[in-house]
PDB file of C-alpha atoms in Angstrom:
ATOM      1  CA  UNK A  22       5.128 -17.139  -5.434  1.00  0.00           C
ATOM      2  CA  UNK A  23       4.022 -15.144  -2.402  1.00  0.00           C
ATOM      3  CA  UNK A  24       5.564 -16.403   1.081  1.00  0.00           C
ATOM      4  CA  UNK A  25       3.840 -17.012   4.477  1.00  0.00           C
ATOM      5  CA  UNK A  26       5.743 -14.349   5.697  1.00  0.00           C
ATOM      6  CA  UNK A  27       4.195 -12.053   3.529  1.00  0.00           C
ATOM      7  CA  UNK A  28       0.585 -13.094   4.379  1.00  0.00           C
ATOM      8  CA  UNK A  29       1.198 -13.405   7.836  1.00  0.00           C
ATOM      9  CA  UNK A  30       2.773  -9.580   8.061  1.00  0.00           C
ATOM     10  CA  UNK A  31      -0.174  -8.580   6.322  1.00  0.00           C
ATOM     11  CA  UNK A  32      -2.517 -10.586   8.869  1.00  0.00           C
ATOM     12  CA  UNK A  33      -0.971  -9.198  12.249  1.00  0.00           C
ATOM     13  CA  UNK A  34      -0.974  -5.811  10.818  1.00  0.00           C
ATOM     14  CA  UNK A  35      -4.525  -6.352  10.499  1.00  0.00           C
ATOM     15  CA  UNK A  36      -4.774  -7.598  14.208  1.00  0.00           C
ATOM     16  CA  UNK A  37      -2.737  -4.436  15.016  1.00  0.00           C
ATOM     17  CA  UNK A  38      -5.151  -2.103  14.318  1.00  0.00           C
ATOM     18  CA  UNK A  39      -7.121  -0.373  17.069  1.00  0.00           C
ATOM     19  CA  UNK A  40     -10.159  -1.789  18.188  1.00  0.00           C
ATOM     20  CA  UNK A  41     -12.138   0.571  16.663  1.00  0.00           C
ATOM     21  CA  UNK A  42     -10.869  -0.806  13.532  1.00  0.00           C
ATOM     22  CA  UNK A  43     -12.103  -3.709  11.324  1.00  0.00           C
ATOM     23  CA  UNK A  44     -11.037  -5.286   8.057  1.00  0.00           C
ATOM     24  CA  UNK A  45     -13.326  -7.301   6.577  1.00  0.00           C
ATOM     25  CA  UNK A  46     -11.747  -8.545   3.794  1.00  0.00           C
ATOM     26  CA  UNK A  47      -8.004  -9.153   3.034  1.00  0.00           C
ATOM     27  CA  UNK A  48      -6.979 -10.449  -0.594  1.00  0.00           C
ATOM     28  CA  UNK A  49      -3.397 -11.125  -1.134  1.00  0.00           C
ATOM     29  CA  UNK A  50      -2.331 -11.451  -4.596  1.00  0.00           C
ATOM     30  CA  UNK A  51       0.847 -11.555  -6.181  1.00  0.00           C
ATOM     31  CA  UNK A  52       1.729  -8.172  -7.945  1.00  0.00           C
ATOM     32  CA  UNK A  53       2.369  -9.938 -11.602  1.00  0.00           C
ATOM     33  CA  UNK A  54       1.848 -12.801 -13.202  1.00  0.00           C
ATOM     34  CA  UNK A  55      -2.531 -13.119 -12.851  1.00  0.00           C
ATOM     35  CA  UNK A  56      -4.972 -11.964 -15.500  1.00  0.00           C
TER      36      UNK A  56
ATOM     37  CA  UNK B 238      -9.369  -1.002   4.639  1.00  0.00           C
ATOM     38  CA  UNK B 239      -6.579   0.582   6.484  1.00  0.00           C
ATOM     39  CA  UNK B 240      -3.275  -1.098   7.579  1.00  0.00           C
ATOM     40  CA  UNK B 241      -0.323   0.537   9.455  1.00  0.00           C
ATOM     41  CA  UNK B 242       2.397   1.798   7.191  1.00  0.00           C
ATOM     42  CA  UNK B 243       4.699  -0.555   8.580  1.00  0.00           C
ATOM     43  CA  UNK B 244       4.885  -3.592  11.077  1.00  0.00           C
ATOM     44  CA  UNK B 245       7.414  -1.119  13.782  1.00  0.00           C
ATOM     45  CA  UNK B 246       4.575   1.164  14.322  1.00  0.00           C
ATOM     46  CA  UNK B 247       3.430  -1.479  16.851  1.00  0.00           C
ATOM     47  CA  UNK B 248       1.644   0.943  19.866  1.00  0.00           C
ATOM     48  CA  UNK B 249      -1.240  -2.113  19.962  1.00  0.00           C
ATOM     49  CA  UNK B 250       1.461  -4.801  21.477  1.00  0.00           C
ATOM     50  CA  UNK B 251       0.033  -8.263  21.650  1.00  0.00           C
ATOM     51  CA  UNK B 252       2.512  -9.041  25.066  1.00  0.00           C
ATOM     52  CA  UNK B 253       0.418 -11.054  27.435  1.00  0.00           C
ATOM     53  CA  UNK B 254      -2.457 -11.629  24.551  1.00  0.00           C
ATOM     54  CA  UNK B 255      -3.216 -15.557  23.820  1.00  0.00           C
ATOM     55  CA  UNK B 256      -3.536 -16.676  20.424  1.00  0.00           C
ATOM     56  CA  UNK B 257      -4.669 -19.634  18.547  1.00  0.00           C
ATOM     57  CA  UNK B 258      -3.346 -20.944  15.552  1.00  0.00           C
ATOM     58  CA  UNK B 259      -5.294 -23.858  13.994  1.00  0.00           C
ATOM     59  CA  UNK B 260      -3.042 -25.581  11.398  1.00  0.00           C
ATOM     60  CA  UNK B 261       0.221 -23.925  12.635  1.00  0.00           C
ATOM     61  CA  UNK B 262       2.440 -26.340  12.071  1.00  0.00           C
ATOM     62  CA  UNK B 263       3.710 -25.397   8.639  1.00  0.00           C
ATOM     63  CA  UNK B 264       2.917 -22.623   5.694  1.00  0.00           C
ATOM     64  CA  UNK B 265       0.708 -19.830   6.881  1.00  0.00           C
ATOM     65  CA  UNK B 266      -0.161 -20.574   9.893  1.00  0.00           C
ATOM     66  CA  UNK B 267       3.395 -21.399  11.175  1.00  0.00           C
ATOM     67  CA  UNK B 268       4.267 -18.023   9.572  1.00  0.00           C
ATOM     68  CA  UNK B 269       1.340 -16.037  11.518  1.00  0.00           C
ATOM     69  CA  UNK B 270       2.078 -18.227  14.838  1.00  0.00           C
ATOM     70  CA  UNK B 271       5.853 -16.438  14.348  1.00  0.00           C
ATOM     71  CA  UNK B 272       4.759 -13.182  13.786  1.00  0.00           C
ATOM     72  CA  UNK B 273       2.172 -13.134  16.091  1.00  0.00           C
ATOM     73  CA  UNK B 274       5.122 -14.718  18.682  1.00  0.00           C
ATOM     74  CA  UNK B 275       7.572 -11.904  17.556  1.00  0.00           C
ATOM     75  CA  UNK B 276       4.545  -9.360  19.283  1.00  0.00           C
ATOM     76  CA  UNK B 277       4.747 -11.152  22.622  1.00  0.00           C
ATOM     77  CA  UNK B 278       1.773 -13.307  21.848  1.00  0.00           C
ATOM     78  CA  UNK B 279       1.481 -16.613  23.726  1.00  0.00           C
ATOM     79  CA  UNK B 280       0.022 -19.236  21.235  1.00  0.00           C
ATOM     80  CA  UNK B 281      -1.825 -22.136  21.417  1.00  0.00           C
ATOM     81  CA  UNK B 282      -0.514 -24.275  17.943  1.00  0.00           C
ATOM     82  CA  UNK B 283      -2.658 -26.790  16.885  1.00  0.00           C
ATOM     83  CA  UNK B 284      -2.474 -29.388  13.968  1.00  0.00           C
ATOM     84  CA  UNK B 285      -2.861 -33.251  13.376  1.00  0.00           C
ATOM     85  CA  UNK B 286       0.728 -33.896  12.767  1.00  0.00           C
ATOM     86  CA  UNK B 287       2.388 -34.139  16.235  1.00  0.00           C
ATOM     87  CA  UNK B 288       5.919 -34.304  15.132  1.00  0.00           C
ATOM     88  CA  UNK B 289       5.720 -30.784  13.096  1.00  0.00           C
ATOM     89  CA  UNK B 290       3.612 -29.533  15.976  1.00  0.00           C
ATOM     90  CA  UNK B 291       6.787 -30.517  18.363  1.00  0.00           C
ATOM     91  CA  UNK B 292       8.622 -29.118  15.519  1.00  0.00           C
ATOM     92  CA  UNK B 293       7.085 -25.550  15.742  1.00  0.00           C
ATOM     93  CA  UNK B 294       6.646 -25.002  19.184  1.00  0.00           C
ATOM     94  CA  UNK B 295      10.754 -25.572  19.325  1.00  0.00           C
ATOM     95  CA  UNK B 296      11.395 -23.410  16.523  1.00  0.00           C
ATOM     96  CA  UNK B 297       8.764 -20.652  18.660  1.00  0.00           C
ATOM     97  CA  UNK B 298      10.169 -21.499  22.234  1.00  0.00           C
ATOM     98  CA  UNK B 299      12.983 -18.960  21.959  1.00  0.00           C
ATOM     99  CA  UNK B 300      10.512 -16.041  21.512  1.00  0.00           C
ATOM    100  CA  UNK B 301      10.027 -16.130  25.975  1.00  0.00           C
ATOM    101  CA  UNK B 302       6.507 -16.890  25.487  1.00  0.00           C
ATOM    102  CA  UNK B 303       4.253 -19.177  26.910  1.00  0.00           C
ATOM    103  CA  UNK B 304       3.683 -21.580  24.098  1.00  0.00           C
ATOM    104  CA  UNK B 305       0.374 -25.037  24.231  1.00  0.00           C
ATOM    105  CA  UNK B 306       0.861 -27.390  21.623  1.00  0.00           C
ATOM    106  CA  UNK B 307      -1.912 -29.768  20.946  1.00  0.00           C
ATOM    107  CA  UNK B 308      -2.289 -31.929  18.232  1.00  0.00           C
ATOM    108  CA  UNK B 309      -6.118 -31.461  17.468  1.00  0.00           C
ATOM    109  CA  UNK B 310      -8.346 -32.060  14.093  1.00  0.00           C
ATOM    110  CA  UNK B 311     -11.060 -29.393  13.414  1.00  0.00           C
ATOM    111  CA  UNK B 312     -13.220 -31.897  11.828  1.00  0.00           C
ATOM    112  CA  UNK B 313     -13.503 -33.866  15.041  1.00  0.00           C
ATOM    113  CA  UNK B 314     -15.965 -31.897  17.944  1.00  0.00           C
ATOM    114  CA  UNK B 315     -14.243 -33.932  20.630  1.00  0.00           C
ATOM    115  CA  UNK B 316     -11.030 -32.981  19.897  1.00  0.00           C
ATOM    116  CA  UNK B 317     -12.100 -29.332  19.426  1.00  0.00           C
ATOM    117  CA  UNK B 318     -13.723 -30.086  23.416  1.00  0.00           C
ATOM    118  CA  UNK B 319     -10.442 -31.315  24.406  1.00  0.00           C
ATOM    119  CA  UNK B 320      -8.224 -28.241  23.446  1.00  0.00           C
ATOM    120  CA  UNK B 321     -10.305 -25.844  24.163  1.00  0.00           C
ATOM    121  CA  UNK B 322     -10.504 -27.562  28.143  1.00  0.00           C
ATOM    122  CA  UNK B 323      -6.554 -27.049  27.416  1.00  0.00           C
ATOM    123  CA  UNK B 324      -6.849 -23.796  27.038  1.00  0.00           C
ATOM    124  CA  UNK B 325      -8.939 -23.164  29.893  1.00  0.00           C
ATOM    125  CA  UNK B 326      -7.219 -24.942  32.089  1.00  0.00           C
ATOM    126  CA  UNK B 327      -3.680 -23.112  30.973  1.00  0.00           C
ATOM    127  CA  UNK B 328      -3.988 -20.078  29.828  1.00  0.00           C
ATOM    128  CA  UNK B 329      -7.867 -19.309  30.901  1.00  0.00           C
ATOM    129  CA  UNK B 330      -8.456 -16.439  28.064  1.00  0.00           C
ATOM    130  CA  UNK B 331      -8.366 -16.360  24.330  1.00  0.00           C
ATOM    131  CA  UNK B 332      -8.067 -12.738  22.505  1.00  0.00           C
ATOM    132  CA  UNK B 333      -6.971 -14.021  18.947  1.00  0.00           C
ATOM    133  CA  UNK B 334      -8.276 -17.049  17.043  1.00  0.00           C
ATOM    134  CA  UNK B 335      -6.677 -17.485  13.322  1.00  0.00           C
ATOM    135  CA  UNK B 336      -8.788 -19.987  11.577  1.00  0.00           C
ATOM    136  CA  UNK B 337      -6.115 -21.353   9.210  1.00  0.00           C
ATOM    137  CA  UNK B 338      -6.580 -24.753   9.260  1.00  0.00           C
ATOM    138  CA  UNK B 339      -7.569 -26.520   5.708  1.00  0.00           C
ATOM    139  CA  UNK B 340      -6.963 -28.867   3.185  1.00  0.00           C
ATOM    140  CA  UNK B 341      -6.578 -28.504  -0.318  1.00  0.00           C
ATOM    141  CA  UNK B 342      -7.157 -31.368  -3.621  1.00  0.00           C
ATOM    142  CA  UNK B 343      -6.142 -32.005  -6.619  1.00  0.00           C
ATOM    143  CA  UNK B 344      -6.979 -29.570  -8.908  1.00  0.00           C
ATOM    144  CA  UNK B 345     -10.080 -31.812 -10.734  1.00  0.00           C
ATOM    145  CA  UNK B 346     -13.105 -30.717 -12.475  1.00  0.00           C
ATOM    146  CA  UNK B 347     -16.190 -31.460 -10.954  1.00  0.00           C
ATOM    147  CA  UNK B 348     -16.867 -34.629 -12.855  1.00  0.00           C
ATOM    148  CA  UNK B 349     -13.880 -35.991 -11.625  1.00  0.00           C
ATOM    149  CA  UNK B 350     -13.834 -34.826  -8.279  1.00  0.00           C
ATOM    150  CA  UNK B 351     -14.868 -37.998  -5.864  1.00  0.00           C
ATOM    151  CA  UNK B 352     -17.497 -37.079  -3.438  1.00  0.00           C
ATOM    152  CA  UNK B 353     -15.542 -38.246  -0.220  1.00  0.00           C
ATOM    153  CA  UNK B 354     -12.883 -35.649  -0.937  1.00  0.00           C
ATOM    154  CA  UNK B 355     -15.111 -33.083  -1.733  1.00  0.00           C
ATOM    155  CA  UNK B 356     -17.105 -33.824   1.761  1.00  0.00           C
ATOM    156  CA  UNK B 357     -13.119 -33.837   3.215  1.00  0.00           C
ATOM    157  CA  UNK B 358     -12.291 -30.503   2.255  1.00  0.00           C
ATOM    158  CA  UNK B 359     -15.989 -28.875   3.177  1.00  0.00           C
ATOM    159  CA  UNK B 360     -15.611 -30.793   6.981  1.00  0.00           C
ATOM    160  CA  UNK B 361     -12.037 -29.062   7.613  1.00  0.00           C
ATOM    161  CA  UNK B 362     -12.574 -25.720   5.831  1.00  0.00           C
ATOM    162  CA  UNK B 363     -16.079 -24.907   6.799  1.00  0.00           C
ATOM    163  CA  UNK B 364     -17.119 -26.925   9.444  1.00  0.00           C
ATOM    164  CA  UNK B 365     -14.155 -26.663  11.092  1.00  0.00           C
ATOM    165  CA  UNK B 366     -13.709 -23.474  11.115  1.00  0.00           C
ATOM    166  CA  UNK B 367     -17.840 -23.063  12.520  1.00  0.00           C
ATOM    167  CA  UNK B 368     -17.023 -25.270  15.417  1.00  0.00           C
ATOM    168  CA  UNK B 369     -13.425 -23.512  16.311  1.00  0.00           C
ATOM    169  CA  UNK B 370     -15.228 -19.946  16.420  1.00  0.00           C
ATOM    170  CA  UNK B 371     -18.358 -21.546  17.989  1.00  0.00           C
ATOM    171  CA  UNK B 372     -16.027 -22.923  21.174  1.00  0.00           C
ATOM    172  CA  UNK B 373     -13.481 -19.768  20.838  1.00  0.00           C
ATOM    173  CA  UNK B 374     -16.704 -17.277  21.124  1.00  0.00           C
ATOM    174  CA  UNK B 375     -17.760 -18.594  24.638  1.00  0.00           C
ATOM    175  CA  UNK B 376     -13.429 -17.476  25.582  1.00  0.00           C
ATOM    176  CA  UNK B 377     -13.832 -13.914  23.565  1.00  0.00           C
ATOM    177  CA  UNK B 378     -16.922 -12.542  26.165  1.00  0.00           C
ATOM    178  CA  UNK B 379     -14.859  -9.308  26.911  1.00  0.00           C
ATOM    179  CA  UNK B 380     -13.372  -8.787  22.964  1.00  0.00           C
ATOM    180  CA  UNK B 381     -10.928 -10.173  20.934  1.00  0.00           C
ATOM    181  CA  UNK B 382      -9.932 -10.765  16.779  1.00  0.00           C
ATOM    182  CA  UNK B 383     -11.018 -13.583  14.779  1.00  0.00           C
ATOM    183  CA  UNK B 384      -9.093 -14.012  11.859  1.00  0.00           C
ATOM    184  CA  UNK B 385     -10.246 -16.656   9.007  1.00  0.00           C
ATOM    185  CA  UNK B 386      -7.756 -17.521   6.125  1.00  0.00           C
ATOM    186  CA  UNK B 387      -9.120 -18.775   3.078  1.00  0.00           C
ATOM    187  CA  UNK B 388      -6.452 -19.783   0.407  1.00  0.00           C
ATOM    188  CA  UNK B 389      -7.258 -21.430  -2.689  1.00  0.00           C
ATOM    189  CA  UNK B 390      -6.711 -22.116  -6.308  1.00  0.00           C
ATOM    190  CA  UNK B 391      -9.474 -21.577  -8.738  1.00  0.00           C
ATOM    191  CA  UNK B 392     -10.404 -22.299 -12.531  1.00  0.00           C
ATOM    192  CA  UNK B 393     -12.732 -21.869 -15.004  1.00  0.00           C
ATOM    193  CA  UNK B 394     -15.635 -24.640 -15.406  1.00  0.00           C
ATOM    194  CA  UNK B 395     -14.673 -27.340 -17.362  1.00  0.00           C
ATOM    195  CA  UNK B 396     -17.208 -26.080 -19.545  1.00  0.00           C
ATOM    196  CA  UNK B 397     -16.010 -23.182 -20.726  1.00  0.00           C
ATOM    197  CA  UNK B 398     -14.320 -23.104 -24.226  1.00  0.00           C
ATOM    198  CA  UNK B 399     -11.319 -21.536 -23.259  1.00  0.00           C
ATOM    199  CA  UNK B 400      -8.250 -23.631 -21.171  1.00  0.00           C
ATOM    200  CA  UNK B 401      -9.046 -23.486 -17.143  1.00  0.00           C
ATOM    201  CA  UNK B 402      -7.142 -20.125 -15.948  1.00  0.00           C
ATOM    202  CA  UNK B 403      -5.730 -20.528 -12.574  1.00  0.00           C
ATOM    203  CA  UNK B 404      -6.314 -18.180  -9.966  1.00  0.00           C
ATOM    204  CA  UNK B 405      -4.711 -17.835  -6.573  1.00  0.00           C
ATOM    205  CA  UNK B 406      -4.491 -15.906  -3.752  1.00  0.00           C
ATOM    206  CA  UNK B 407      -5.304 -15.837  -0.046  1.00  0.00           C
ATOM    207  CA  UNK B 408      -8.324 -14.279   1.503  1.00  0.00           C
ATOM    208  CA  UNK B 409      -8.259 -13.145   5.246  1.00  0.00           C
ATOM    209  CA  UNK B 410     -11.025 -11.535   7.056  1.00  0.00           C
ATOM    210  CA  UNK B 411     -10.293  -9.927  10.799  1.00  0.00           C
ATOM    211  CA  UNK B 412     -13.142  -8.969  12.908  1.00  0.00           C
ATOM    212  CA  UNK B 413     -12.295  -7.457  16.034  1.00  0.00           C
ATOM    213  CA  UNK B 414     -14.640  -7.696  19.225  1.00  0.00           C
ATOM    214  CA  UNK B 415     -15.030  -4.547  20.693  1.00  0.00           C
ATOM    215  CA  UNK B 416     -13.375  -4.655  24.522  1.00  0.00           C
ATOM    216  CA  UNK B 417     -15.637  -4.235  27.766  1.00  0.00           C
TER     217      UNK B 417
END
């Protein structure tokens, strides 16, 4: 199971990003275990 | 998309930014409110639970940032009023909001699934999250970064011959305002 920490790293990196810059979409998954 | 190779090549710091954290009291958002602390971020933290909200903003204080706790509920407009008044009144800007605040259910079909819970979880995860942005956007004039999180668990219609197949995962979009 992914932690918060993981998704939250991943979320203020996205914040971090100059304001020129804009993700739209951020999907998390875990690396193994889906179809 | 494009993300920085790692979280240390931090030239964007968030010190003196004001964020706010709607369900922060635990899980993601209590993860995000930390990280986004560990920048130099003052946060607003907002939940319904007042006890884990005390809870957080202790476990945040020692980051030496200014840190509003105020137990709110997105599916109530006059509680959204109230903290956003809050935040006016203390900390008079708003660059970040993180929409993270939702509710989850058992994991029923849709013949089982009672219509009050259903209208629950649309009221806190949709609604909620319209009104929040709706209130933030009159704070964001000059700019700022809306972030919505969207975590869920998904299967298969009950229809389908094959045993429900259970998907997770969290979405997160981030749409920067450009700055005037």
């Amino acid at each position: 199971m992914m932690s918060p920490a993981t998704v939250a790293a991943a979320v203020v990196n996205a914040i971090l990003l100059p304001p020129n810059a804009t993700v739209e979409t951020l999907e998390i998954l875990p690396t193994a275990g889906l179809l | 998309m494009t993300l920085p190779r790692s979280s240390s090549s931090t030239s964007n710091s968030l010190h003196n930014q004001t964020a706010l954290v709607t369900g922060a009291t635990r899980g993601i958002g209590l993860a995000i409110a930390q990280a986004l602390a560990a920048q130099g971020c003052n946060l607003v933290l907002t939940g319904r639970d007042e006890n884990a909200l005390r809870r957080a903003s202790r476990e945040l204080a020692s980051a030496k940032i200014q840190i509003l706790a105020q137990p709110c509920d997105v599916r109530d407009p006059q509680s959204i009023d109230d903290l956003f008044r809050t935040i006016r009144r203390q900390f008079k800007r708003l660059d970040i909001l993180v929409n993270n605040a939702g509710i989850a259910h058992a994991n029923l079909t849709v013949d089982k699934l009672p219509l009050p819970l259903w209208q629950d979880v649309i009221e806190t995860n949709l609604t909620g999250m319209f009104v929040v942005t709706q209130a933030a956007l009159a704070f964001m004039k000059r700019g700022g970064t809306i972030v919505n999180n969207l975590s869920g668990e998904f299967a298969l219609s009950p229809c389908c011959p094959e045993p429900p197949t259970p998907l997770s995962g969290t979405r997160s979009g981030h749409k920067p305002r450009e700055k005037r």
